[in-house]
mmCIF file with all atom_site columns, C-alpha atoms in Angstrom:
data_model
loop_
_atom_site.group_PDB
_atom_site.id
_atom_site.type_symbol
_atom_site.label_atom_id
_atom_site.label_alt_id
_atom_site.label_comp_id
_atom_site.label_asym_id
_atom_site.label_entity_id
_atom_site.label_seq_id
_atom_site.pdbx_PDB_ins_code
_atom_site.Cartn_x
_atom_site.Cartn_y
_atom_site.Cartn_z
_atom_site.occupancy
_atom_site.B_iso_or_equiv
_atom_site.pdbx_formal_charge
_atom_site.auth_seq_id
_atom_site.auth_comp_id
_atom_site.auth_asym_id
_atom_site.auth_atom_id
_atom_site.pdbx_PDB_model_num
ATOM 1   C CA . UNK A 1 1   ? 10.503  10.797  3.969   1.00 91.00 ? 642 UNK A CA 1
ATOM 2   C CA . UNK A 1 2   ? 7.427   9.891   5.719   1.00 92.00 ? 643 UNK A CA 1
ATOM 3   C CA . UNK A 1 3   ? 5.666   7.543   3.369   1.00 91.00 ? 644 UNK A CA 1
ATOM 4   C CA . UNK A 1 4   ? 8.950   5.868   2.957   1.00 94.00 ? 645 UNK A CA 1
ATOM 5   C CA . UNK A 1 5   ? 8.905   4.869   7.147   1.00 93.00 ? 646 UNK A CA 1
ATOM 6   C CA . UNK A 1 6   ? 5.651   3.897   7.247   1.00 92.00 ? 647 UNK A CA 1
ATOM 7   C CA . UNK A 1 7   ? 6.385   1.172   4.670   1.00 92.00 ? 648 UNK A CA 1
ATOM 8   C CA . UNK A 1 8   ? 9.348   0.213   5.874   1.00 94.00 ? 649 UNK A CA 1
ATOM 9   C CA . UNK A 1 9   ? 7.509   -0.640  9.193   1.00 93.00 ? 650 UNK A CA 1
ATOM 10  C CA . UNK A 1 10  ? 5.781   -2.493  7.125   1.00 90.00 ? 651 UNK A CA 1
ATOM 11  C CA . UNK A 1 11  ? 8.818   -4.351  5.699   1.00 92.00 ? 652 UNK A CA 1
ATOM 12  C CA . UNK A 1 12  ? 10.258  -4.687  8.662   1.00 93.00 ? 653 UNK A CA 1
ATOM 13  C CA . UNK A 1 13  ? 7.139   -6.652  9.993   1.00 89.00 ? 654 UNK A CA 1
ATOM 14  C CA . UNK A 1 14  ? 7.792   -9.589  7.365   1.00 87.00 ? 655 UNK A CA 1
ATOM 15  C CA . UNK A 1 15  ? 11.538  -8.831  7.754   1.00 91.00 ? 656 UNK A CA 1
ATOM 16  C CA . UNK A 1 16  ? 12.674  -12.841 6.749   1.00 87.00 ? 657 UNK A CA 1
ATOM 17  C CA . UNK A 1 17  ? 14.905  -14.351 9.118   1.00 86.00 ? 658 UNK A CA 1
ATOM 18  C CA . UNK A 1 18  ? 18.897  -14.397 9.012   1.00 88.00 ? 659 UNK A CA 1
ATOM 19  C CA . UNK A 1 19  ? 18.285  -12.918 5.545   1.00 92.00 ? 660 UNK A CA 1
ATOM 20  C CA . UNK A 1 20  ? 19.902  -9.351  4.063   1.00 94.00 ? 661 UNK A CA 1
ATOM 21  C CA . UNK A 1 21  ? 18.457  -6.810  1.724   1.00 94.00 ? 662 UNK A CA 1
ATOM 22  C CA . UNK A 1 22  ? 20.239  -4.246  -0.107  1.00 93.00 ? 663 UNK A CA 1
ATOM 23  C CA . UNK A 1 23  ? 19.391  -1.006  -0.692  1.00 94.00 ? 664 UNK A CA 1
ATOM 24  C CA . UNK A 1 24  ? 18.331  -1.576  -4.311  1.00 94.00 ? 665 UNK A CA 1
ATOM 25  C CA . UNK A 1 25  ? 16.269  -4.519  -2.426  1.00 94.00 ? 666 UNK A CA 1
ATOM 26  C CA . UNK A 1 26  ? 14.601  -2.222  0.753   1.00 94.00 ? 667 UNK A CA 1
ATOM 27  C CA . UNK A 1 27  ? 14.257  0.738   -2.354  1.00 94.00 ? 668 UNK A CA 1
ATOM 28  C CA . UNK A 1 28  ? 11.465  -1.756  -4.162  1.00 93.00 ? 669 UNK A CA 1
ATOM 29  C CA . UNK A 1 29  ? 9.922   -3.636  -0.841  1.00 92.00 ? 670 UNK A CA 1
ATOM 30  C CA . UNK A 1 30  ? 8.852   0.148   0.045   1.00 94.00 ? 671 UNK A CA 1
ATOM 31  C CA . UNK A 1 31  ? 8.168   1.300   -3.063  1.00 93.00 ? 672 UNK A CA 1
ATOM 32  C CA . UNK A 1 32  ? 10.604  4.003   -3.004  1.00 95.00 ? 673 UNK A CA 1
ATOM 33  C CA . UNK A 1 33  ? 13.500  5.637   -5.594  1.00 95.00 ? 674 UNK A CA 1
ATOM 34  C CA . UNK A 1 34  ? 16.464  4.057   -4.392  1.00 94.00 ? 675 UNK A CA 1
ATOM 35  C CA . UNK A 1 35  ? 18.283  7.227   -4.368  1.00 93.00 ? 676 UNK A CA 1
ATOM 36  C CA . UNK A 1 36  ? 16.368  8.041   -1.405  1.00 94.00 ? 677 UNK A CA 1
ATOM 37  C CA . UNK A 1 37  ? 16.822  5.225   0.258   1.00 94.00 ? 678 UNK A CA 1
ATOM 38  C CA . UNK A 1 38  ? 20.637  5.725   0.202   1.00 92.00 ? 679 UNK A CA 1
ATOM 39  C CA . UNK A 1 39  ? 20.144  9.171   1.500   1.00 93.00 ? 680 UNK A CA 1
ATOM 40  C CA . UNK A 1 40  ? 17.561  8.209   4.281   1.00 94.00 ? 681 UNK A CA 1
ATOM 41  C CA . UNK A 1 41  ? 19.602  5.125   5.522   1.00 93.00 ? 682 UNK A CA 1
ATOM 42  C CA . UNK A 1 42  ? 22.221  6.369   5.382   1.00 91.00 ? 683 UNK A CA 1
ATOM 43  C CA . UNK A 1 43  ? 21.944  9.517   7.070   1.00 89.00 ? 684 UNK A CA 1
ATOM 44  C CA . UNK A 1 44  ? 20.597  7.122   10.072  1.00 92.00 ? 685 UNK A CA 1
ATOM 45  C CA . UNK A 1 45  ? 22.726  4.772   10.210  1.00 88.00 ? 686 UNK A CA 1
ATOM 46  C CA . UNK A 1 46  ? 25.919  7.530   10.046  1.00 86.00 ? 687 UNK A CA 1
ATOM 47  C CA . UNK A 1 47  ? 27.065  5.455   7.286   1.00 84.00 ? 688 UNK A CA 1
ATOM 48  C CA . UNK A 1 48  ? 27.733  4.838   3.411   1.00 84.00 ? 689 UNK A CA 1
ATOM 49  C CA . UNK A 1 49  ? 27.239  1.772   2.001   1.00 83.00 ? 690 UNK A CA 1
ATOM 50  C CA . UNK A 1 50  ? 26.854  0.515   -0.940  1.00 86.00 ? 691 UNK A CA 1
ATOM 51  C CA . UNK A 1 51  ? 23.810  0.358   -2.727  1.00 88.00 ? 692 UNK A CA 1
ATOM 52  C CA . UNK A 1 52  ? 24.655  -3.532  -3.178  1.00 90.00 ? 693 UNK A CA 1
ATOM 53  C CA . UNK A 1 53  ? 25.967  -4.084  0.021   1.00 89.00 ? 694 UNK A CA 1
ATOM 54  C CA . UNK A 1 54  ? 24.063  -6.346  2.189   1.00 92.00 ? 695 UNK A CA 1
ATOM 55  C CA . UNK A 1 55  ? 22.421  -5.005  5.471   1.00 93.00 ? 696 UNK A CA 1
ATOM 56  C CA . UNK A 1 56  ? 20.633  -7.059  8.455   1.00 93.00 ? 697 UNK A CA 1
ATOM 57  C CA . UNK A 1 57  ? 17.880  -6.755  10.426  1.00 94.00 ? 698 UNK A CA 1
ATOM 58  C CA . UNK A 1 58  ? 18.604  -4.886  13.107  1.00 94.00 ? 699 UNK A CA 1
ATOM 59  C CA . UNK A 1 59  ? 20.429  -2.676  11.278  1.00 92.00 ? 700 UNK A CA 1
ATOM 60  C CA . UNK A 1 60  ? 17.726  -1.555  8.872   1.00 94.00 ? 701 UNK A CA 1
ATOM 61  C CA . UNK A 1 61  ? 15.651  -1.641  12.463  1.00 95.00 ? 702 UNK A CA 1
ATOM 62  C CA . UNK A 1 62  ? 17.832  0.963   14.125  1.00 94.00 ? 703 UNK A CA 1
ATOM 63  C CA . UNK A 1 63  ? 18.071  3.431   11.291  1.00 94.00 ? 704 UNK A CA 1
ATOM 64  C CA . UNK A 1 64  ? 13.975  3.021   11.165  1.00 95.00 ? 705 UNK A CA 1
ATOM 65  C CA . UNK A 1 65  ? 13.842  3.786   15.234  1.00 95.00 ? 706 UNK A CA 1
ATOM 66  C CA . UNK A 1 66  ? 16.121  6.806   14.552  1.00 95.00 ? 707 UNK A CA 1
ATOM 67  C CA . UNK A 1 67  ? 13.758  8.561   10.825  1.00 94.00 ? 708 UNK A CA 1
ATOM 68  C CA . UNK A 1 68  ? 10.731  7.198   13.576  1.00 94.00 ? 709 UNK A CA 1
ATOM 69  C CA . UNK A 1 69  ? 11.883  9.338   16.422  1.00 95.00 ? 710 UNK A CA 1
ATOM 70  C CA . UNK A 1 70  ? 13.318  12.012  14.458  1.00 94.00 ? 711 UNK A CA 1
ATOM 71  C CA . UNK A 1 71  ? 10.328  12.426  12.602  1.00 95.00 ? 712 UNK A CA 1
ATOM 72  C CA . UNK A 1 72  ? 7.726   11.430  15.305  1.00 95.00 ? 713 UNK A CA 1
ATOM 73  C CA . UNK A 1 73  ? 5.071   14.878  14.923  1.00 95.00 ? 714 UNK A CA 1
ATOM 74  C CA . UNK A 1 74  ? 4.918   15.056  11.304  1.00 95.00 ? 715 UNK A CA 1
ATOM 75  C CA . UNK A 1 75  ? 4.167   10.949  11.425  1.00 94.00 ? 716 UNK A CA 1
ATOM 76  C CA . UNK A 1 76  ? 1.492   11.008  14.653  1.00 94.00 ? 717 UNK A CA 1
ATOM 77  C CA . UNK A 1 77  ? -0.094  14.150  12.159  1.00 95.00 ? 718 UNK A CA 1
ATOM 78  C CA . UNK A 1 78  ? -0.348  11.814  9.155   1.00 92.00 ? 719 UNK A CA 1
ATOM 79  C CA . UNK A 1 79  ? -1.603  9.056   10.715  1.00 91.00 ? 720 UNK A CA 1
ATOM 80  C CA . UNK A 1 80  ? -4.165  10.845  12.428  1.00 95.00 ? 721 UNK A CA 1
ATOM 81  C CA . UNK A 1 81  ? -4.947  12.336  8.366   1.00 94.00 ? 722 UNK A CA 1
ATOM 82  C CA . UNK A 1 82  ? -5.336  9.256   7.343   1.00 91.00 ? 723 UNK A CA 1
ATOM 83  C CA . UNK A 1 83  ? -7.085  7.802   10.225  1.00 93.00 ? 724 UNK A CA 1
ATOM 84  C CA . UNK A 1 84  ? -9.715  10.614  9.828   1.00 96.00 ? 725 UNK A CA 1
ATOM 85  C CA . UNK A 1 85  ? -9.948  10.116  5.183   1.00 95.00 ? 726 UNK A CA 1
ATOM 86  C CA . UNK A 1 86  ? -10.628 6.197   6.787   1.00 95.00 ? 727 UNK A CA 1
ATOM 87  C CA . UNK A 1 87  ? -13.769 7.377   8.799   1.00 96.00 ? 728 UNK A CA 1
ATOM 88  C CA . UNK A 1 88  ? -15.000 9.871   6.419   1.00 95.00 ? 729 UNK A CA 1
ATOM 89  C CA . UNK A 1 89  ? -15.017 7.228   3.228   1.00 95.00 ? 730 UNK A CA 1
ATOM 90  C CA . UNK A 1 90  ? -16.587 4.193   5.556   1.00 96.00 ? 731 UNK A CA 1
ATOM 91  C CA . UNK A 1 91  ? -19.388 6.828   6.894   1.00 96.00 ? 732 UNK A CA 1
ATOM 92  C CA . UNK A 1 92  ? -19.687 7.907   3.169   1.00 96.00 ? 733 UNK A CA 1
ATOM 93  C CA . UNK A 1 93  ? -20.092 4.625   1.935   1.00 96.00 ? 734 UNK A CA 1
ATOM 94  C CA . UNK A 1 94  ? -22.675 3.853   4.851   1.00 96.00 ? 735 UNK A CA 1
ATOM 95  C CA . UNK A 1 95  ? -24.916 6.471   3.450   1.00 96.00 ? 736 UNK A CA 1
ATOM 96  C CA . UNK A 1 96  ? -24.134 5.194   0.424   1.00 96.00 ? 737 UNK A CA 1
ATOM 97  C CA . UNK A 1 97  ? -25.565 1.720   0.721   1.00 97.00 ? 738 UNK A CA 1
ATOM 98  C CA . UNK A 1 98  ? -28.884 2.725   2.111   1.00 97.00 ? 739 UNK A CA 1
ATOM 99  C CA . UNK A 1 99  ? -29.322 4.904   -1.310  1.00 96.00 ? 740 UNK A CA 1
ATOM 100 C CA . UNK A 1 100 ? -28.246 1.691   -2.847  1.00 97.00 ? 741 UNK A CA 1
ATOM 101 C CA . UNK A 1 101 ? -30.828 -0.717  -0.754  1.00 96.00 ? 742 UNK A CA 1
ATOM 102 C CA . UNK A 1 102 ? -33.797 1.537   -1.299  1.00 97.00 ? 743 UNK A CA 1
ATOM 103 C CA . UNK A 1 103 ? -32.917 1.675   -4.723  1.00 97.00 ? 744 UNK A CA 1
ATOM 104 C CA . UNK A 1 104 ? -32.817 -2.383  -4.989  1.00 96.00 ? 745 UNK A CA 1
ATOM 105 C CA . UNK A 1 105 ? -36.292 -1.854  -3.372  1.00 95.00 ? 746 UNK A CA 1
ATOM 106 C CA . UNK A 1 106 ? -37.913 -0.078  -6.660  1.00 96.00 ? 747 UNK A CA 1
ATOM 107 C CA . UNK A 1 107 ? -35.836 -2.394  -8.676  1.00 94.00 ? 748 UNK A CA 1
ATOM 108 C CA . UNK A 1 108 ? -33.427 0.200   -9.883  1.00 97.00 ? 749 UNK A CA 1
ATOM 109 C CA . UNK A 1 109 ? -30.758 -2.110  -10.156 1.00 96.00 ? 750 UNK A CA 1
ATOM 110 C CA . UNK A 1 110 ? -28.696 -0.500  -13.192 1.00 96.00 ? 751 UNK A CA 1
ATOM 111 C CA . UNK A 1 111 ? -28.535 2.839   -10.716 1.00 96.00 ? 752 UNK A CA 1
ATOM 112 C CA . UNK A 1 112 ? -27.502 0.880   -7.492  1.00 97.00 ? 753 UNK A CA 1
ATOM 113 C CA . UNK A 1 113 ? -24.254 -0.640  -9.570  1.00 97.00 ? 754 UNK A CA 1
ATOM 114 C CA . UNK A 1 114 ? -23.730 2.727   -10.664 1.00 97.00 ? 755 UNK A CA 1
ATOM 115 C CA . UNK A 1 115 ? -23.790 4.016   -7.442  1.00 97.00 ? 756 UNK A CA 1
ATOM 116 C CA . UNK A 1 116 ? -21.358 1.103   -6.150  1.00 97.00 ? 757 UNK A CA 1
ATOM 117 C CA . UNK A 1 117 ? -19.406 1.503   -8.999  1.00 96.00 ? 758 UNK A CA 1
ATOM 118 C CA . UNK A 1 118 ? -18.256 5.555   -8.413  1.00 96.00 ? 759 UNK A CA 1
ATOM 119 C CA . UNK A 1 119 ? -18.445 4.705   -4.966  1.00 96.00 ? 760 UNK A CA 1
ATOM 120 C CA . UNK A 1 120 ? -15.680 2.106   -4.921  1.00 96.00 ? 761 UNK A CA 1
ATOM 121 C CA . UNK A 1 121 ? -14.049 4.090   -7.475  1.00 95.00 ? 762 UNK A CA 1
ATOM 122 C CA . UNK A 1 122 ? -13.633 7.292   -5.321  1.00 94.00 ? 763 UNK A CA 1
ATOM 123 C CA . UNK A 1 123 ? -12.586 5.867   -2.009  1.00 95.00 ? 764 UNK A CA 1
ATOM 124 C CA . UNK A 1 124 ? -10.649 3.116   -3.673  1.00 93.00 ? 765 UNK A CA 1
ATOM 125 C CA . UNK A 1 125 ? -7.272  4.242   -2.215  1.00 91.00 ? 766 UNK A CA 1
ATOM 126 C CA . UNK A 1 126 ? -8.943  5.121   1.728   1.00 94.00 ? 767 UNK A CA 1
ATOM 127 C CA . UNK A 1 127 ? -11.377 2.311   2.348   1.00 95.00 ? 768 UNK A CA 1
ATOM 128 C CA . UNK A 1 128 ? -11.093 -0.905  3.762   1.00 94.00 ? 769 UNK A CA 1
ATOM 129 C CA . UNK A 1 129 ? -9.992  -4.049  2.460   1.00 94.00 ? 770 UNK A CA 1
ATOM 130 C CA . UNK A 1 130 ? -12.663 -5.579  4.176   1.00 94.00 ? 771 UNK A CA 1
ATOM 131 C CA . UNK A 1 131 ? -15.692 -2.617  2.474   1.00 96.00 ? 772 UNK A CA 1
ATOM 132 C CA . UNK A 1 132 ? -13.811 -3.173  -0.838  1.00 97.00 ? 773 UNK A CA 1
ATOM 133 C CA . UNK A 1 133 ? -14.677 -6.370  -1.087  1.00 97.00 ? 774 UNK A CA 1
ATOM 134 C CA . UNK A 1 134 ? -18.198 -6.155  0.274   1.00 97.00 ? 775 UNK A CA 1
ATOM 135 C CA . UNK A 1 135 ? -18.415 -4.041  -2.661  1.00 97.00 ? 776 UNK A CA 1
ATOM 136 C CA . UNK A 1 136 ? -17.337 -5.936  -5.609  1.00 97.00 ? 777 UNK A CA 1
ATOM 137 C CA . UNK A 1 137 ? -19.799 -8.499  -3.812  1.00 97.00 ? 778 UNK A CA 1
ATOM 138 C CA . UNK A 1 138 ? -22.083 -6.144  -4.459  1.00 97.00 ? 779 UNK A CA 1
ATOM 139 C CA . UNK A 1 139 ? -21.409 -5.044  -7.787  1.00 97.00 ? 780 UNK A CA 1
ATOM 140 C CA . UNK A 1 140 ? -21.117 -8.822  -8.715  1.00 97.00 ? 781 UNK A CA 1
ATOM 141 C CA . UNK A 1 141 ? -24.329 -9.531  -7.249  1.00 96.00 ? 782 UNK A CA 1
ATOM 142 C CA . UNK A 1 142 ? -26.319 -7.261  -9.053  1.00 97.00 ? 783 UNK A CA 1
ATOM 143 C CA . UNK A 1 143 ? -24.051 -7.189  -12.244 1.00 96.00 ? 784 UNK A CA 1
ATOM 144 C CA . UNK A 1 144 ? -25.109 -10.272 -12.862 1.00 96.00 ? 785 UNK A CA 1
ATOM 145 C CA . UNK A 1 145 ? -29.104 -9.337  -12.302 1.00 94.00 ? 786 UNK A CA 1
ATOM 146 C CA . UNK A 1 146 ? -28.791 -6.581  -14.664 1.00 95.00 ? 787 UNK A CA 1
ATOM 147 C CA . UNK A 1 147 ? -26.766 -8.750  -17.704 1.00 93.00 ? 788 UNK A CA 1
ATOM 148 C CA . UNK A 1 148 ? -23.188 -6.579  -17.117 1.00 95.00 ? 789 UNK A CA 1
ATOM 149 C CA . UNK A 1 149 ? -20.834 -7.450  -19.464 1.00 93.00 ? 790 UNK A CA 1
ATOM 150 C CA . UNK A 1 150 ? -18.349 -10.525 -18.708 1.00 93.00 ? 791 UNK A CA 1
ATOM 151 C CA . UNK A 1 151 ? -15.192 -8.504  -18.839 1.00 92.00 ? 792 UNK A CA 1
ATOM 152 C CA . UNK A 1 152 ? -16.627 -5.944  -16.385 1.00 95.00 ? 793 UNK A CA 1
ATOM 153 C CA . UNK A 1 153 ? -18.062 -8.730  -13.266 1.00 96.00 ? 794 UNK A CA 1
ATOM 154 C CA . UNK A 1 154 ? -14.677 -10.822 -14.440 1.00 96.00 ? 795 UNK A CA 1
ATOM 155 C CA . UNK A 1 155 ? -12.723 -7.359  -13.016 1.00 97.00 ? 796 UNK A CA 1
ATOM 156 C CA . UNK A 1 156 ? -14.858 -7.212  -9.977  1.00 97.00 ? 797 UNK A CA 1
ATOM 157 C CA . UNK A 1 157 ? -13.907 -11.062 -8.979  1.00 97.00 ? 798 UNK A CA 1
ATOM 158 C CA . UNK A 1 158 ? -10.591 -10.447 -9.719  1.00 96.00 ? 799 UNK A CA 1
ATOM 159 C CA . UNK A 1 159 ? -10.885 -7.086  -8.000  1.00 97.00 ? 800 UNK A CA 1
ATOM 160 C CA . UNK A 1 160 ? -12.572 -8.639  -4.913  1.00 97.00 ? 801 UNK A CA 1
ATOM 161 C CA . UNK A 1 161 ? -9.919  -11.653 -4.777  1.00 96.00 ? 802 UNK A CA 1
ATOM 162 C CA . UNK A 1 162 ? -7.416  -9.020  -4.616  1.00 96.00 ? 803 UNK A CA 1
ATOM 163 C CA . UNK A 1 163 ? -8.719  -7.181  -1.254  1.00 96.00 ? 804 UNK A CA 1
ATOM 164 C CA . UNK A 1 164 ? -8.854  -10.483 0.401   1.00 95.00 ? 805 UNK A CA 1
ATOM 165 C CA . UNK A 1 165 ? -5.932  -11.558 -0.320  1.00 93.00 ? 806 UNK A CA 1
ATOM 166 C CA . UNK A 1 166 ? -3.977  -8.084  0.464   1.00 88.00 ? 807 UNK A CA 1
ATOM 167 C CA . UNK A 1 167 ? -3.103  -9.467  4.191   1.00 82.00 ? 808 UNK A CA 1
ATOM 168 C CA . UNK A 1 168 ? -2.860  -13.424 3.809   1.00 84.00 ? 809 UNK A CA 1
ATOM 169 C CA . UNK A 1 169 ? -3.421  -15.705 6.334   1.00 90.00 ? 810 UNK A CA 1
ATOM 170 C CA . UNK A 1 170 ? -5.900  -18.830 6.151   1.00 93.00 ? 811 UNK A CA 1
ATOM 171 C CA . UNK A 1 171 ? -8.465  -17.351 7.224   1.00 95.00 ? 812 UNK A CA 1
ATOM 172 C CA . UNK A 1 172 ? -8.257  -14.856 4.224   1.00 94.00 ? 813 UNK A CA 1
ATOM 173 C CA . UNK A 1 173 ? -7.496  -17.738 1.580   1.00 95.00 ? 814 UNK A CA 1
ATOM 174 C CA . UNK A 1 174 ? -10.508 -19.459 2.560   1.00 96.00 ? 815 UNK A CA 1
ATOM 175 C CA . UNK A 1 175 ? -12.314 -16.649 2.016   1.00 96.00 ? 816 UNK A CA 1
ATOM 176 C CA . UNK A 1 176 ? -11.135 -15.796 -1.446  1.00 96.00 ? 817 UNK A CA 1
ATOM 177 C CA . UNK A 1 177 ? -11.627 -19.638 -2.760  1.00 96.00 ? 818 UNK A CA 1
ATOM 178 C CA . UNK A 1 178 ? -15.633 -19.243 -1.124  1.00 96.00 ? 819 UNK A CA 1
ATOM 179 C CA . UNK A 1 179 ? -15.536 -15.779 -3.207  1.00 97.00 ? 820 UNK A CA 1
ATOM 180 C CA . UNK A 1 180 ? -14.591 -17.939 -6.004  1.00 95.00 ? 821 UNK A CA 1
ATOM 181 C CA . UNK A 1 181 ? -17.148 -20.595 -5.455  1.00 95.00 ? 822 UNK A CA 1
ATOM 182 C CA . UNK A 1 182 ? -19.867 -18.711 -4.911  1.00 95.00 ? 823 UNK A CA 1
ATOM 183 C CA . UNK A 1 183 ? -19.710 -16.757 -8.129  1.00 95.00 ? 824 UNK A CA 1
ATOM 184 C CA . UNK A 1 184 ? -17.767 -19.450 -10.424 1.00 93.00 ? 825 UNK A CA 1
ATOM 185 C CA . UNK A 1 185 ? -20.849 -20.812 -12.110 1.00 92.00 ? 826 UNK A CA 1
ATOM 186 C CA . UNK A 1 186 ? -21.999 -17.051 -13.757 1.00 93.00 ? 827 UNK A CA 1
ATOM 187 C CA . UNK A 1 187 ? -18.530 -17.209 -15.733 1.00 93.00 ? 828 UNK A CA 1
ATOM 188 C CA . UNK A 1 188 ? -18.496 -20.690 -17.034 1.00 90.00 ? 829 UNK A CA 1
ATOM 189 C CA . UNK A 1 189 ? -21.787 -19.876 -19.370 1.00 87.00 ? 830 UNK A CA 1
ATOM 190 C CA . UNK A 1 190 ? -19.658 -17.365 -21.442 1.00 82.00 ? 831 UNK A CA 1
ATOM 191 C CA . UNK A 1 191 ? -18.707 -18.645 -24.356 1.00 74.00 ? 832 UNK A CA 1
ATOM 192 C CA . UNK A 1 192 ? -16.348 -20.042 -25.919 1.00 79.00 ? 833 UNK A CA 1
ATOM 193 C CA . UNK A 1 193 ? -14.185 -20.842 -22.947 1.00 83.00 ? 834 UNK A CA 1
ATOM 194 C CA . UNK A 1 194 ? -13.494 -17.255 -22.138 1.00 89.00 ? 835 UNK A CA 1
ATOM 195 C CA . UNK A 1 195 ? -15.045 -17.968 -18.310 1.00 90.00 ? 836 UNK A CA 1
ATOM 196 C CA . UNK A 1 196 ? -13.225 -21.189 -17.893 1.00 92.00 ? 837 UNK A CA 1
ATOM 197 C CA . UNK A 1 197 ? -9.834  -20.319 -18.983 1.00 92.00 ? 838 UNK A CA 1
ATOM 198 C CA . UNK A 1 198 ? -10.562 -17.004 -16.115 1.00 94.00 ? 839 UNK A CA 1
ATOM 199 C CA . UNK A 1 199 ? -11.523 -18.969 -13.913 1.00 94.00 ? 840 UNK A CA 1
ATOM 200 C CA . UNK A 1 200 ? -8.381  -21.754 -14.201 1.00 93.00 ? 841 UNK A CA 1
ATOM 201 C CA . UNK A 1 201 ? -6.546  -18.178 -13.558 1.00 94.00 ? 842 UNK A CA 1
ATOM 202 C CA . UNK A 1 202 ? -7.634  -16.973 -10.398 1.00 95.00 ? 843 UNK A CA 1
ATOM 203 C CA . UNK A 1 203 ? -7.086  -20.659 -9.271  1.00 94.00 ? 844 UNK A CA 1
ATOM 204 C CA . UNK A 1 204 ? -3.865  -21.019 -10.159 1.00 92.00 ? 845 UNK A CA 1
ATOM 205 C CA . UNK A 1 205 ? -2.715  -17.362 -8.987  1.00 93.00 ? 846 UNK A CA 1
ATOM 206 C CA . UNK A 1 206 ? -4.203  -18.744 -5.617  1.00 94.00 ? 847 UNK A CA 1
ATOM 207 C CA . UNK A 1 207 ? -2.222  -21.855 -5.780  1.00 90.00 ? 848 UNK A CA 1
ATOM 208 C CA . UNK A 1 208 ? 1.335   -20.667 -3.418  1.00 90.00 ? 849 UNK A CA 1
ATOM 209 C CA . UNK A 1 209 ? -1.164  -19.366 -0.747  1.00 92.00 ? 850 UNK A CA 1
ATOM 210 C CA . UNK A 1 210 ? -3.303  -21.998 -0.947  1.00 93.00 ? 851 UNK A CA 1
ATOM 211 C CA . UNK A 1 211 ? -0.033  -24.597 -0.401  1.00 91.00 ? 852 UNK A CA 1
ATOM 212 C CA . UNK A 1 212 ? 1.314   -23.142 2.084   1.00 90.00 ? 853 UNK A CA 1
ATOM 213 C CA . UNK A 1 213 ? -1.959  -22.811 4.041   1.00 93.00 ? 854 UNK A CA 1
ATOM 214 C CA . UNK A 1 214 ? -2.631  -25.928 3.796   1.00 93.00 ? 855 UNK A CA 1
ATOM 215 C CA . UNK A 1 215 ? -5.564  -25.785 1.931   1.00 94.00 ? 856 UNK A CA 1
ATOM 216 C CA . UNK A 1 216 ? -5.207  -27.109 -1.836  1.00 92.00 ? 857 UNK A CA 1
ATOM 217 C CA . UNK A 1 217 ? -8.062  -30.107 -0.975  1.00 92.00 ? 858 UNK A CA 1
ATOM 218 C CA . UNK A 1 218 ? -10.106 -27.154 -0.686  1.00 94.00 ? 859 UNK A CA 1
ATOM 219 C CA . UNK A 1 219 ? -8.878  -25.493 -3.978  1.00 94.00 ? 860 UNK A CA 1
ATOM 220 C CA . UNK A 1 220 ? -8.701  -29.136 -5.771  1.00 92.00 ? 861 UNK A CA 1
ATOM 221 C CA . UNK A 1 221 ? -12.270 -29.177 -4.487  1.00 93.00 ? 862 UNK A CA 1
ATOM 222 C CA . UNK A 1 222 ? -13.525 -25.329 -5.638  1.00 93.00 ? 863 UNK A CA 1
ATOM 223 C CA . UNK A 1 223 ? -11.607 -26.500 -8.787  1.00 92.00 ? 864 UNK A CA 1
ATOM 224 C CA . UNK A 1 224 ? -13.518 -30.144 -9.081  1.00 91.00 ? 865 UNK A CA 1
ATOM 225 C CA . UNK A 1 225 ? -16.989 -28.153 -8.656  1.00 90.00 ? 866 UNK A CA 1
ATOM 226 C CA . UNK A 1 226 ? -16.068 -26.126 -11.787 1.00 91.00 ? 867 UNK A CA 1
ATOM 227 C CA . UNK A 1 227 ? -14.937 -29.361 -13.377 1.00 88.00 ? 868 UNK A CA 1
ATOM 228 C CA . UNK A 1 228 ? -11.844 -27.225 -13.969 1.00 87.00 ? 869 UNK A CA 1
ATOM 229 C CA . UNK A 1 229 ? -9.109  -30.565 -14.540 1.00 73.00 ? 870 UNK A CA 1
ATOM 230 C CA . UNK A 1 230 ? -6.425  -28.576 -15.310 1.00 74.00 ? 871 UNK A CA 1
ATOM 231 C CA . UNK A 1 231 ? -5.817  -26.797 -11.524 1.00 76.00 ? 872 UNK A CA 1
ATOM 232 C CA . UNK A 1 232 ? -6.709  -30.099 -10.332 1.00 70.00 ? 873 UNK A CA 1
ATOM 233 C CA . UNK A 1 233 ? -3.875  -32.117 -12.204 1.00 51.00 ? 874 UNK A CA 1
ATOM 234 C CA . UNK A 1 234 ? -2.153  -29.204 -11.135 1.00 47.00 ? 875 UNK A CA 1
ATOM 235 C CA . UNK A 1 235 ? -2.731  -30.406 -7.629  1.00 41.00 ? 876 UNK A CA 1
ATOM 236 C CA . UNK A 1 236 ? -3.643  -33.331 -7.519  1.00 42.00 ? 877 UNK A CA 1
#
């Protein structure tokens, strides 16, 4: 219930104007099972809509307010626990980076890479997106020097871009293109065209957001630097 309320709050912030969503669609948007959504909203709205009946923003917002106020104490306790978990993770990351810098100074890059890898996996669910992106950046930077295999490094580039795009905006799209541009040359050295295909797919995935925020020229520029004609043709 508490997770649903928080998810619903996020969904209401991006609810399209004049659009109605059914209970099934709300379940998809909030990552909640349909029977649970039916139970929660039926109770809050004091009505029994069909799972495919369209509901307006105002109706769903009214239900959200009812659920939020009803579970205010539990929500505040949950949010405080989450805040502390995030702060603990950030503090742990700071301590890890002190060790990583020392490892790099003593040329123990392999140890630094493994430490960052472990930290990322251990705190993935609670670290803020900017720190997760920085870990991906450091793993790429160190991993390239240590000749970590292509598949593993490609995952760090992919993850870094995903974290940058968690909250899409003009700045985040631009940062994602810069991130890709910073490491793209390395991936083009991969034999049999794997790197070229990988970079092409990443750029094509960024296409909708680049178009939305008028950044197609920048995407074309990045694609042009890598001579990825297929991408440039799509955007011209």
